[in-house]
Amino acid sequence: MRIDVLSLFPNMFTPMRESIIGKTIERGLVHFQVTDFRDYTDNKHNKVDDEIYGGGQGMLLMPQPIFDAMDAIEAEAGSRGRVILMDPAGKTFNQAMAEELAQEEHLTFIAGHYEGYDERIRNLVTDEISLGDFVLTGGELGAMVVIDATVRLLDEALGDQMSAVDDSFSTGLLEYPQYTRPADFRGMKVPDVLMSGHHANIATWKRKEALRRTYLRRPDLLTDYDFTKEERQLLKEIKAEEANEI
């Protein structure tokens, strides 16, 4: 996969070369490049923003530097790929979107700053993505979040590819509780079933506890969830158990 980012602050992306994402770059699974689109300005002051026609607060990013930077990426890579604009008005990012983006061969992110973008920049864009109902100082952090969530889903990105399959939201449920050694830490014990070696019982426990955590913390996720017959029975048990806890 090739990932390009257009940003005025390329140094903000230094952390992308650490941890799992950094390893995918080192191993050649991902070609990652950040382009400072200020380098493509055609004015002597290297301005990338200007006042808003019709009046308004702040400054808008001008189309010319971004269009020219995009042309340069296309000339080098042979395409622009799927072009993602990080914008508060975009579609809210989720795990399903990460899984979809992970299937692409080339992603290009436009991470803006200041008041916003000249509307004509959207003509370059295939997707507009937001992290949620809040505003950041720029699109860099949002782009990093989307890139991280996407790249970790690539084949061979994680040591155990089933780690991604079992992630929260990938199954439609939050992830079940997990434990490691010691079995008893300050009186807090690992559930006996996890040390029983009985794989069927362990699988049932995991499914039930994933349902329990989702029911207690994110019940909205269960609204459109496609329950199996076993899961409906487990949820019935959970509701009864939690009612008795009150």
C-alpha positions as CSV (number, residue, x, y, z in Angstrom):
1,M,0.0,0.0,0.0
2,R,1.1,3.6,-0.8
3,I,0.0,6.4,1.6
4,D,0.5,10.0,0.7
5,V,-0.3,12.9,3.0
6,L,-0.5,16.6,2.1
7,S,0.3,18.7,5.1
8,L,1.9,22.0,6.1
9,F,3.5,20.3,9.1
10,P,5.2,17.1,7.9
11,N,7.2,16.7,11.2
12,M,3.9,16.0,13.0
13,F,3.9,12.6,11.2
14,T,7.2,11.5,12.8
15,P,5.4,9.1,15.2
16,M,4.0,7.2,12.3
17,R,7.5,5.6,11.9
18,E,7.3,4.1,15.4
19,S,5.6,0.9,16.7
20,I,3.6,-1.4,14.4
21,I,3.1,1.3,11.7
22,G,6.8,2.0,11.6
23,K,7.5,-1.8,11.2
24,T,5.2,-2.0,8.2
25,I,7.1,0.9,6.6
26,E,10.5,-0.8,7.4
27,R,9.3,-4.1,5.9
28,G,8.0,-2.5,2.7
29,L,4.4,-3.3,3.4
30,V,3.6,0.5,3.3
31,H,5.2,3.3,1.3
32,F,4.6,6.4,3.4
33,Q,5.3,9.9,2.2
34,V,4.3,13.3,3.5
35,T,4.3,16.3,1.1
36,D,4.5,19.8,2.4
37,F,2.2,21.5,0.0
38,R,3.8,24.9,0.8
39,D,6.6,23.8,-1.4
40,Y,4.2,24.1,-4.4
41,T,3.1,27.7,-3.9
42,D,3.5,29.9,-7.0
43,N,3.8,33.2,-5.1
44,K,7.0,34.8,-3.8
45,H,5.8,34.9,-0.2
46,N,5.0,31.1,-0.2
47,K,1.5,31.9,1.0
48,V,-1.0,28.9,1.1
49,D,-4.0,30.8,2.6
50,D,-5.9,34.0,1.9
51,E,-8.9,36.0,3.0
52,I,-12.4,34.7,2.4
53,Y,-14.5,36.1,-0.5
54,G,-17.7,37.6,0.9
55,G,-16.1,38.1,4.4
56,G,-15.7,35.8,7.3
57,Q,-13.4,34.9,10.1
58,G,-10.0,33.3,9.5
59,M,-8.1,32.4,6.4
60,L,-8.8,29.7,3.8
61,L,-6.4,27.4,2.2
62,M,-6.0,28.3,-1.5
63,P,-6.6,25.6,-4.1
64,Q,-3.4,26.2,-6.2
65,P,-0.7,24.7,-3.8
66,I,-2.9,21.6,-3.1
67,F,-3.8,21.0,-6.7
68,D,-0.2,21.3,-7.8
69,A,1.0,19.0,-5.0
70,M,-1.6,16.5,-6.0
71,D,-0.4,16.7,-9.6
72,A,3.1,15.9,-8.5
73,I,1.9,12.8,-6.5
74,E,0.0,11.6,-9.5
75,A,3.0,12.1,-11.8
76,E,5.2,10.0,-9.4
77,A,2.7,7.3,-8.4
78,G,0.7,7.0,-11.6
79,S,-2.5,7.9,-9.7
80,R,-3.9,10.0,-6.9
81,G,-5.4,6.9,-5.3
82,R,-8.4,7.3,-3.0
83,V,-8.2,10.9,-1.9
84,I,-9.4,11.6,1.7
85,L,-10.1,15.0,3.1
86,M,-10.0,15.3,6.9
87,D,-12.9,17.6,7.6
88,P,-15.5,18.1,10.4
89,A,-18.3,17.8,7.9
90,G,-17.1,14.4,6.7
91,K,-18.5,11.0,7.5
92,T,-17.7,9.8,11.0
93,F,-14.8,7.3,10.9
94,N,-15.4,3.8,12.2
95,Q,-13.9,0.3,12.0
96,A,-15.9,-0.6,8.9
97,M,-14.4,2.3,7.1
98,A,-10.9,1.2,8.2
99,E,-11.5,-2.3,6.9
100,E,-12.7,-0.8,3.6
101,L,-9.7,1.5,3.2
102,A,-7.3,-1.4,4.0
103,Q,-8.3,-2.9,0.7
104,E,-7.0,0.0,-1.3
105,E,-3.6,0.1,-3.0
106,H,-3.1,3.9,-2.6
107,L,-4.5,6.4,-0.2
108,T,-3.9,10.2,-0.3
109,F,-4.8,12.3,2.7
110,I,-5.3,16.1,2.7
111,A,-4.7,17.5,6.1
112,G,-5.6,21.1,6.2
113,H,-5.1,23.9,8.7
114,Y,-6.6,27.4,9.4
115,E,-10.3,28.1,8.9
116,G,-10.8,25.6,6.2
117,Y,-10.5,24.8,2.5
118,D,-11.4,26.7,-0.6
119,E,-14.5,24.7,-1.8
120,R,-12.8,23.9,-5.1
121,I,-10.3,21.6,-3.3
122,R,-13.2,19.2,-2.8
123,N,-13.1,18.4,-6.5
124,L,-10.0,16.4,-5.8
125,V,-11.6,14.3,-3.1
126,T,-13.3,10.9,-3.1
127,D,-14.0,10.7,0.7
128,E,-14.5,13.3,3.5
129,I,-13.8,11.9,6.9
130,S,-14.3,13.2,10.4
131,L,-13.3,11.7,13.8
132,G,-16.4,13.0,15.5
133,D,-18.4,16.1,16.6
134,F,-15.4,18.2,17.6
135,V,-12.9,20.5,15.9
136,L,-9.1,20.1,15.9
137,T,-6.5,22.7,14.9
138,G,-5.8,20.8,11.8
139,G,-6.3,17.5,10.0
140,E,-2.9,16.0,10.9
141,L,-4.0,14.1,14.0
142,G,-7.2,12.9,12.3
143,A,-5.2,11.6,9.4
144,M,-2.8,9.8,11.7
145,V,-5.7,8.1,13.5
146,V,-7.2,6.9,10.2
147,I,-3.9,5.7,8.9
148,D,-3.1,3.8,12.1
149,A,-6.5,2.1,12.2
150,T,-6.2,1.2,8.5
151,V,-2.6,0.0,8.3
152,R,-2.8,-2.4,11.2
153,L,-5.4,-4.3,9.3
154,L,-3.1,-5.1,6.4
155,D,-1.9,-8.7,6.0
156,E,1.2,-9.3,8.0
157,A,1.0,-5.9,9.8
158,L,0.2,-7.6,13.1
159,G,2.1,-10.6,14.5
160,D,-1.1,-12.6,14.9
161,Q,-3.6,-11.6,12.2
162,M,-6.4,-12.9,14.3
163,S,-5.7,-10.0,16.7
164,A,-7.4,-7.7,14.2
165,V,-10.3,-10.1,13.6
166,D,-11.1,-10.1,17.4
167,D,-10.8,-6.3,17.8
168,S,-13.6,-4.3,19.3
169,F,-16.1,-3.3,16.7
170,S,-14.7,-5.8,14.1
171,T,-17.2,-8.3,15.3
172,G,-19.9,-5.7,16.1
173,L,-19.2,-6.1,19.8
174,L,-16.7,-4.7,22.3
175,E,-13.8,-7.0,23.0
176,Y,-14.1,-9.4,26.0
177,P,-11.9,-9.1,29.1
178,Q,-8.4,-10.6,28.8
179,Y,-5.8,-11.7,31.4
180,T,-2.2,-12.7,31.7
181,R,0.0,-14.0,34.5
182,P,-0.1,-14.1,37.4
183,A,-3.4,-16.0,37.9
184,D,-3.9,-14.2,41.2
185,F,-2.8,-10.6,41.5
186,R,-3.5,-8.9,44.8
187,G,-6.6,-11.1,45.3
188,M,-7.9,-10.4,41.8
189,K,-8.1,-13.8,40.1
190,V,-8.3,-14.9,36.5
191,P,-11.7,-16.6,35.8
192,D,-11.3,-20.3,36.3
193,V,-12.9,-21.1,32.9
194,L,-9.9,-19.5,31.1
195,M,-7.5,-21.9,32.8
196,S,-9.7,-25.0,32.3
197,G,-8.4,-25.9,28.9
198,H,-12.0,-26.6,27.8
199,H,-12.1,-24.7,24.5
200,A,-15.8,-24.8,23.9
201,N,-16.5,-23.4,27.4
202,I,-13.8,-20.7,26.9
203,A,-15.3,-19.7,23.6
204,T,-18.8,-19.4,25.2
205,W,-17.3,-17.3,28.0
206,K,-15.6,-15.0,25.6
207,R,-18.8,-14.5,23.6
208,K,-20.9,-13.9,26.7
209,E,-18.4,-11.4,28.2
210,A,-18.1,-9.5,24.9
211,L,-21.9,-9.3,24.9
212,R,-21.9,-8.2,28.6
213,R,-19.4,-5.5,28.0
214,T,-21.2,-4.2,25.0
215,Y,-24.6,-4.3,26.8
216,L,-23.2,-2.4,29.8
217,R,-21.0,0.2,28.0
218,R,-22.3,0.5,24.4
219,P,-25.9,-0.8,24.2
220,D,-26.4,1.2,21.0
221,L,-24.2,-1.3,19.2
222,L,-26.7,-4.0,19.9
223,T,-29.6,-2.2,18.1
224,D,-28.7,-3.5,14.7
225,Y,-26.6,-6.5,15.8
226,D,-27.4,-9.8,14.1
227,F,-27.8,-12.1,17.1
228,T,-27.4,-15.9,16.8
229,K,-29.9,-18.0,18.8
230,E,-27.1,-18.7,21.3
231,E,-26.3,-15.1,21.7
232,R,-29.9,-14.2,22.4
233,Q,-29.9,-16.7,25.2
234,L,-26.6,-15.4,26.6
235,L,-27.9,-11.8,26.5
236,K,-31.0,-13.0,28.4
237,E,-28.8,-14.5,31.1
238,I,-26.6,-11.3,31.2
239,K,-29.6,-9.1,31.8
240,A,-30.8,-11.3,34.6
241,E,-27.4,-11.4,36.2
242,E,-26.9,-7.7,36.0
243,A,-30.4,-7.0,37.4
244,N,-29.5,-9.2,40.4
245,E,-26.3,-7.1,40.9
246,I,-28.3,-3.9,41.5
